Short mmCIF file of C-alpha atoms in Angstrom, two decimals:
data_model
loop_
_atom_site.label_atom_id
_atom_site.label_comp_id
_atom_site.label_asym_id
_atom_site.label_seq_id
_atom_site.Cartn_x
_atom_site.Cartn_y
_atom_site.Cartn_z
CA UNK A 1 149.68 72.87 78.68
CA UNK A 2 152.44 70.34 78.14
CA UNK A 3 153.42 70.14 74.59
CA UNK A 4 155.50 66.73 73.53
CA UNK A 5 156.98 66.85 69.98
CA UNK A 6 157.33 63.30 68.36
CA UNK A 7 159.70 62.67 65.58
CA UNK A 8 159.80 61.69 62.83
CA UNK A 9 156.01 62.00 61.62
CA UNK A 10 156.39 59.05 59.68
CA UNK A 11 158.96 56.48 58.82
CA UNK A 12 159.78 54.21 55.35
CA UNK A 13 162.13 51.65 55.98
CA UNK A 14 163.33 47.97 54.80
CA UNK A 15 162.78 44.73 56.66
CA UNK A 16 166.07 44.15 58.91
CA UNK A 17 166.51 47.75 59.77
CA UNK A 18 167.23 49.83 62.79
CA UNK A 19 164.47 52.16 63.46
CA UNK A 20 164.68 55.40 65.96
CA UNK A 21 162.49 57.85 67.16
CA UNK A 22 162.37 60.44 70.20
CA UNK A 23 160.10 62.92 71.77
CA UNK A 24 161.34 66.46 73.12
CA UNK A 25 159.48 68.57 76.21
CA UNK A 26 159.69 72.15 76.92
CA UNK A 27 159.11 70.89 80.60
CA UNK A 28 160.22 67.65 82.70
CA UNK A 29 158.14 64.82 83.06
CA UNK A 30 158.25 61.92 86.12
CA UNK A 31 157.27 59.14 83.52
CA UNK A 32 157.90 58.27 79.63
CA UNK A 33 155.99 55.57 78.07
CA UNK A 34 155.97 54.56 74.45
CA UNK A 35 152.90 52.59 73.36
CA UNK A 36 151.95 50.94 69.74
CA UNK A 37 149.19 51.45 68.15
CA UNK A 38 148.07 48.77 65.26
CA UNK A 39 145.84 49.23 62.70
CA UNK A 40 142.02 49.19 63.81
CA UNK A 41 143.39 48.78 67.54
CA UNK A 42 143.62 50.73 70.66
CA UNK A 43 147.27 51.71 72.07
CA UNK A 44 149.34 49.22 73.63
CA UNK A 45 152.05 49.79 76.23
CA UNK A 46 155.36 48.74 75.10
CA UNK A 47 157.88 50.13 77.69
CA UNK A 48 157.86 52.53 80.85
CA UNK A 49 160.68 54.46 81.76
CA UNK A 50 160.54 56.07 85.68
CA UNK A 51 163.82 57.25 86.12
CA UNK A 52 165.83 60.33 84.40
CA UNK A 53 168.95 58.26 82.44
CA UNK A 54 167.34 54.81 82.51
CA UNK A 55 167.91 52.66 79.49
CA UNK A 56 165.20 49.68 79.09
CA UNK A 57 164.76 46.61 76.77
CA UNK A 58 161.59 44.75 75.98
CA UNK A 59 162.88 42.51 73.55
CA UNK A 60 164.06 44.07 70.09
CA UNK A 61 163.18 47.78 71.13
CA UNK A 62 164.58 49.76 73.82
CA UNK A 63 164.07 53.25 75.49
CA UNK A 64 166.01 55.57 77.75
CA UNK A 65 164.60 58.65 79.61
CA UNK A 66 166.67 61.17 78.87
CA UNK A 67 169.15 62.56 81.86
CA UNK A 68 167.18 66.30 81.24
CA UNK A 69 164.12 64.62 81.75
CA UNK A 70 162.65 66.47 78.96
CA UNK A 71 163.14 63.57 76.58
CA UNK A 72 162.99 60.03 75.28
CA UNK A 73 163.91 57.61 72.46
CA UNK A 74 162.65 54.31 71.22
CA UNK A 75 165.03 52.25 69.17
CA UNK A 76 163.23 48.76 67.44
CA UNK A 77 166.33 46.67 66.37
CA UNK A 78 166.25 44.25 62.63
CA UNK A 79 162.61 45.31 62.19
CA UNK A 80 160.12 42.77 61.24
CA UNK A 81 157.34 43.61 58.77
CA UNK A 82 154.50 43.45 61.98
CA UNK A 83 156.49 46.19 63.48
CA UNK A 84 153.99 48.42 61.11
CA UNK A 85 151.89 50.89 62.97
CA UNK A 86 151.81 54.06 64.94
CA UNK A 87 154.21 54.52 67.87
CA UNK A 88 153.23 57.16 70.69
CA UNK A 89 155.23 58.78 73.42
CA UNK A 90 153.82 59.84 76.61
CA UNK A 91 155.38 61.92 79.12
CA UNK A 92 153.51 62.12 82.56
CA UNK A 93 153.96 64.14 85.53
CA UNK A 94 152.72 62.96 88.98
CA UNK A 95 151.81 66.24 91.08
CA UNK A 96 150.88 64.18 94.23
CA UNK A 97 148.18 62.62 95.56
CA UNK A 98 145.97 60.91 92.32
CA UNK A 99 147.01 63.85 90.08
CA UNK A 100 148.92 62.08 87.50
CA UNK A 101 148.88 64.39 83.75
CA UNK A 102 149.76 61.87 81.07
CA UNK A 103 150.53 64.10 77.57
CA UNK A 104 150.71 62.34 74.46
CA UNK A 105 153.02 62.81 71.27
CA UNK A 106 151.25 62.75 67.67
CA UNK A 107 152.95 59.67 66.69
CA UNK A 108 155.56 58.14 64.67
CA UNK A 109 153.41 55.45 61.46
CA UNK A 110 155.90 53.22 60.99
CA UNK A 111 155.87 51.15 57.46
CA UNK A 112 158.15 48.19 56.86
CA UNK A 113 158.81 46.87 53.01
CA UNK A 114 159.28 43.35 53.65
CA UNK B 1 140.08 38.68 81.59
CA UNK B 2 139.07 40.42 79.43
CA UNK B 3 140.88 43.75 80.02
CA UNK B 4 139.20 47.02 78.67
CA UNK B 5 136.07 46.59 76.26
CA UNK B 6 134.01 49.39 74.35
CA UNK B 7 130.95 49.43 72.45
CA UNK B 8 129.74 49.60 69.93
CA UNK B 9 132.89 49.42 67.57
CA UNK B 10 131.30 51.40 65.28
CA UNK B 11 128.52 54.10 65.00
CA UNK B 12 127.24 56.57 62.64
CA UNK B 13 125.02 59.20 63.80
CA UNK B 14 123.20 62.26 62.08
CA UNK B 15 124.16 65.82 63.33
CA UNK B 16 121.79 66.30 66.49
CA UNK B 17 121.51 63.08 67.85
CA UNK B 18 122.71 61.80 71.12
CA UNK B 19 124.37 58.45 71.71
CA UNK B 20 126.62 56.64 74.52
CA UNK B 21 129.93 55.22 74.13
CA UNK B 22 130.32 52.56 76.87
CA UNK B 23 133.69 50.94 78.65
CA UNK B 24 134.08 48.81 81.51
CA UNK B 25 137.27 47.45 82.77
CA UNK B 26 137.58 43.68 84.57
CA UNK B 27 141.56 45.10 85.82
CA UNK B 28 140.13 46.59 89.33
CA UNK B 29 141.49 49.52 88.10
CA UNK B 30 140.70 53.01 90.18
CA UNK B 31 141.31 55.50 87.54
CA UNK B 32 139.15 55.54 83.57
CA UNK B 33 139.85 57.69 80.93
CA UNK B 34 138.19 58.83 77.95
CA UNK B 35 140.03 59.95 74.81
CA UNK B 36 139.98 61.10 71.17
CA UNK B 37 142.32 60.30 68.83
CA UNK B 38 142.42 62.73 65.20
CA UNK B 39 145.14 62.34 62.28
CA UNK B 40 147.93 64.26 63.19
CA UNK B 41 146.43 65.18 66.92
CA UNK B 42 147.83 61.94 68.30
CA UNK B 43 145.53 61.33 71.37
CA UNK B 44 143.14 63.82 73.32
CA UNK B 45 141.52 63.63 77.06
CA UNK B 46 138.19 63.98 77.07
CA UNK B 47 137.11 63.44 80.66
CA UNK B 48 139.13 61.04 82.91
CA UNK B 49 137.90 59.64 86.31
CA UNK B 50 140.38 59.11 89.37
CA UNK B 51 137.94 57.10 91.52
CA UNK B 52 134.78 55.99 91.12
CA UNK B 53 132.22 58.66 91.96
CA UNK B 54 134.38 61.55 90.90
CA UNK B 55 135.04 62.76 87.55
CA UNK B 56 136.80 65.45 85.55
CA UNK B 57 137.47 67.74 82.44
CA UNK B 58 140.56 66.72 80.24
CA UNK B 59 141.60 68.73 77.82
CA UNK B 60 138.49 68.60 74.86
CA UNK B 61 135.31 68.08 77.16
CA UNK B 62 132.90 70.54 75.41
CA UNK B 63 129.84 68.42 73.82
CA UNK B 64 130.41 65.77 75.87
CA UNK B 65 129.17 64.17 79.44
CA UNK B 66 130.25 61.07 81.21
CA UNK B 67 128.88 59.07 84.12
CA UNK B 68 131.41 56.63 85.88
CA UNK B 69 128.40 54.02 87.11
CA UNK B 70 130.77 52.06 89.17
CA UNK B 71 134.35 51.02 89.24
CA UNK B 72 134.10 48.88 86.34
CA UNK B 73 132.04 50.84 84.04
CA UNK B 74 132.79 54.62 82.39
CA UNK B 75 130.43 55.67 79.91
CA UNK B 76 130.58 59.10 77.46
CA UNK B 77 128.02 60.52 76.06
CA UNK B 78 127.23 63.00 73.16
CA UNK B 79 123.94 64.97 73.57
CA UNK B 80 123.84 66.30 70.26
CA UNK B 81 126.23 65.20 67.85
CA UNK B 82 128.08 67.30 65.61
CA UNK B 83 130.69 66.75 62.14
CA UNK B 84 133.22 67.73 64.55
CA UNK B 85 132.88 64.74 66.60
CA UNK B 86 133.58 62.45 63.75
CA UNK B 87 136.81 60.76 65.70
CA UNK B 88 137.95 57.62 67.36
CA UNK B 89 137.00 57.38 70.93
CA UNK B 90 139.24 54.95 73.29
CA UNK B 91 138.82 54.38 77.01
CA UNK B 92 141.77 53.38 79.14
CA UNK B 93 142.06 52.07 82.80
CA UNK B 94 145.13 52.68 85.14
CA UNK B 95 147.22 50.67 87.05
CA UNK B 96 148.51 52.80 89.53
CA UNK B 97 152.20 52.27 90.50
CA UNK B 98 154.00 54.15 92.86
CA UNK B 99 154.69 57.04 91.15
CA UNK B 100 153.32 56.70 87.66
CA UNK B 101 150.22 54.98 86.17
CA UNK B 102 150.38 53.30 82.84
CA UNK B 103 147.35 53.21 80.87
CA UNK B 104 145.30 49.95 79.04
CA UNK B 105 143.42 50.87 76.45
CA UNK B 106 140.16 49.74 74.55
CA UNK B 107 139.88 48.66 71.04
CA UNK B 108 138.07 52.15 70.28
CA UNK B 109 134.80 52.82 68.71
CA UNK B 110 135.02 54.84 65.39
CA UNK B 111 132.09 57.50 65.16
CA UNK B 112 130.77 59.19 62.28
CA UNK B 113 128.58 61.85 62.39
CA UNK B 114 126.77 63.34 59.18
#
């Protein structure tokens, strides 16, 4: 199957700054979506990406679906110490009709020292 | 609106015994998933259901069953639990968009089995 690899594994950083992380395909993908995952909680969808070079915003992050359509980034701008948690990619490839594959990464567990 | 729910949030069960994870979904959502989520394996599809009625494998269905009862409910169950299955279970519903789905997800329920 589909393998996505999500990096880094983990990140360290201080309140205020930039954060980035990506995910790389062996094979194209229709769909990226990055979700957050807090402590204790299930995943939540932070930004969908449906089109190869698109660059999206939600706020202080933002996402682009790489032109190769084998990868994505997420970029959180002046991180804020609730920014903690576990960051997913998905890729997802629609084959037609209700056949939609949706592949996750293993995460990125983001910690910010306030 | 109460978006996905799961219960119970926690369980611990003794190798051998069965149990039922339940979900249901208030979104009108066609599509339920179910999913494991490991350190380090990110997340894992158990079973998934496109429609109500219908049902599938995902990637990690051995030891496991699921009934979709009607569109709003999606239930898994283990027959006879094993160590192995010690993991975080989430269900997700799907908003279908034109090309792509994106995925709610449940607060999880967190199984241990001894």
């Amino acid at each position: 199957g589909q393998q996505l690899n999500q990096s880094p594994q983990s990140m360290f950083i201080q309140e205020g700054e930039d954060v980035s992380m990506n995910c790389t395909s062996s094979s194209i993908f229709n769909t990226w979506l990055w979700y957050k995952q807090d402590p204790g909680e299930g995943p939540v969808l932070l930004i969908a990406l449906y089109k190869a070079g698109e660059l999206t915003s939600n706020g202080r992050l933002t996402a682009q679906f790489g032109i190769t359509r084998k990868d994505s980034f997420l970029n959180i701008s002046a991180s804020i110490p609730s920014d903690v948690g576990i960051y997913f990619c998905a890729g997802q490839l629609y084959s037609g009709g209700s056949n939609y594959k949706l592949t996750f990464g293993k995460g990125t567990l983001l910690t910010v020292n306030p | 609106n109460a978006g996905v729910t799961q219960t119970p949030k926690f369980q611990v069960l003794k190798t051998g015994q069965s149990m039922t994870l339940q979900c249901a979904q208030d979104m009108n959502h066609n599509s339920m998933y179910w999913y494991r989520q490991d350190p380090g394996m990110g997340l894992r599809l158990i079973y998934y259901s496109a429609s109500e009625g219908t049902t599938d494998k995902g990637e990690v269905p051995n030891g496991y069953n699921v009934s979709r009862l009607n569109k709003r409910e999606f239930s898994l169950r283990l027959e006879s639990a094993a160590p192995s299955q010690t993991s975080v279970y989430f269900c997700a519903s799907t908003l279908k968009g034109r090309t792509a789905e994106t995925q709610y997800f449940g607060p999880g329920t967190r199984l241990l089995v001894l």
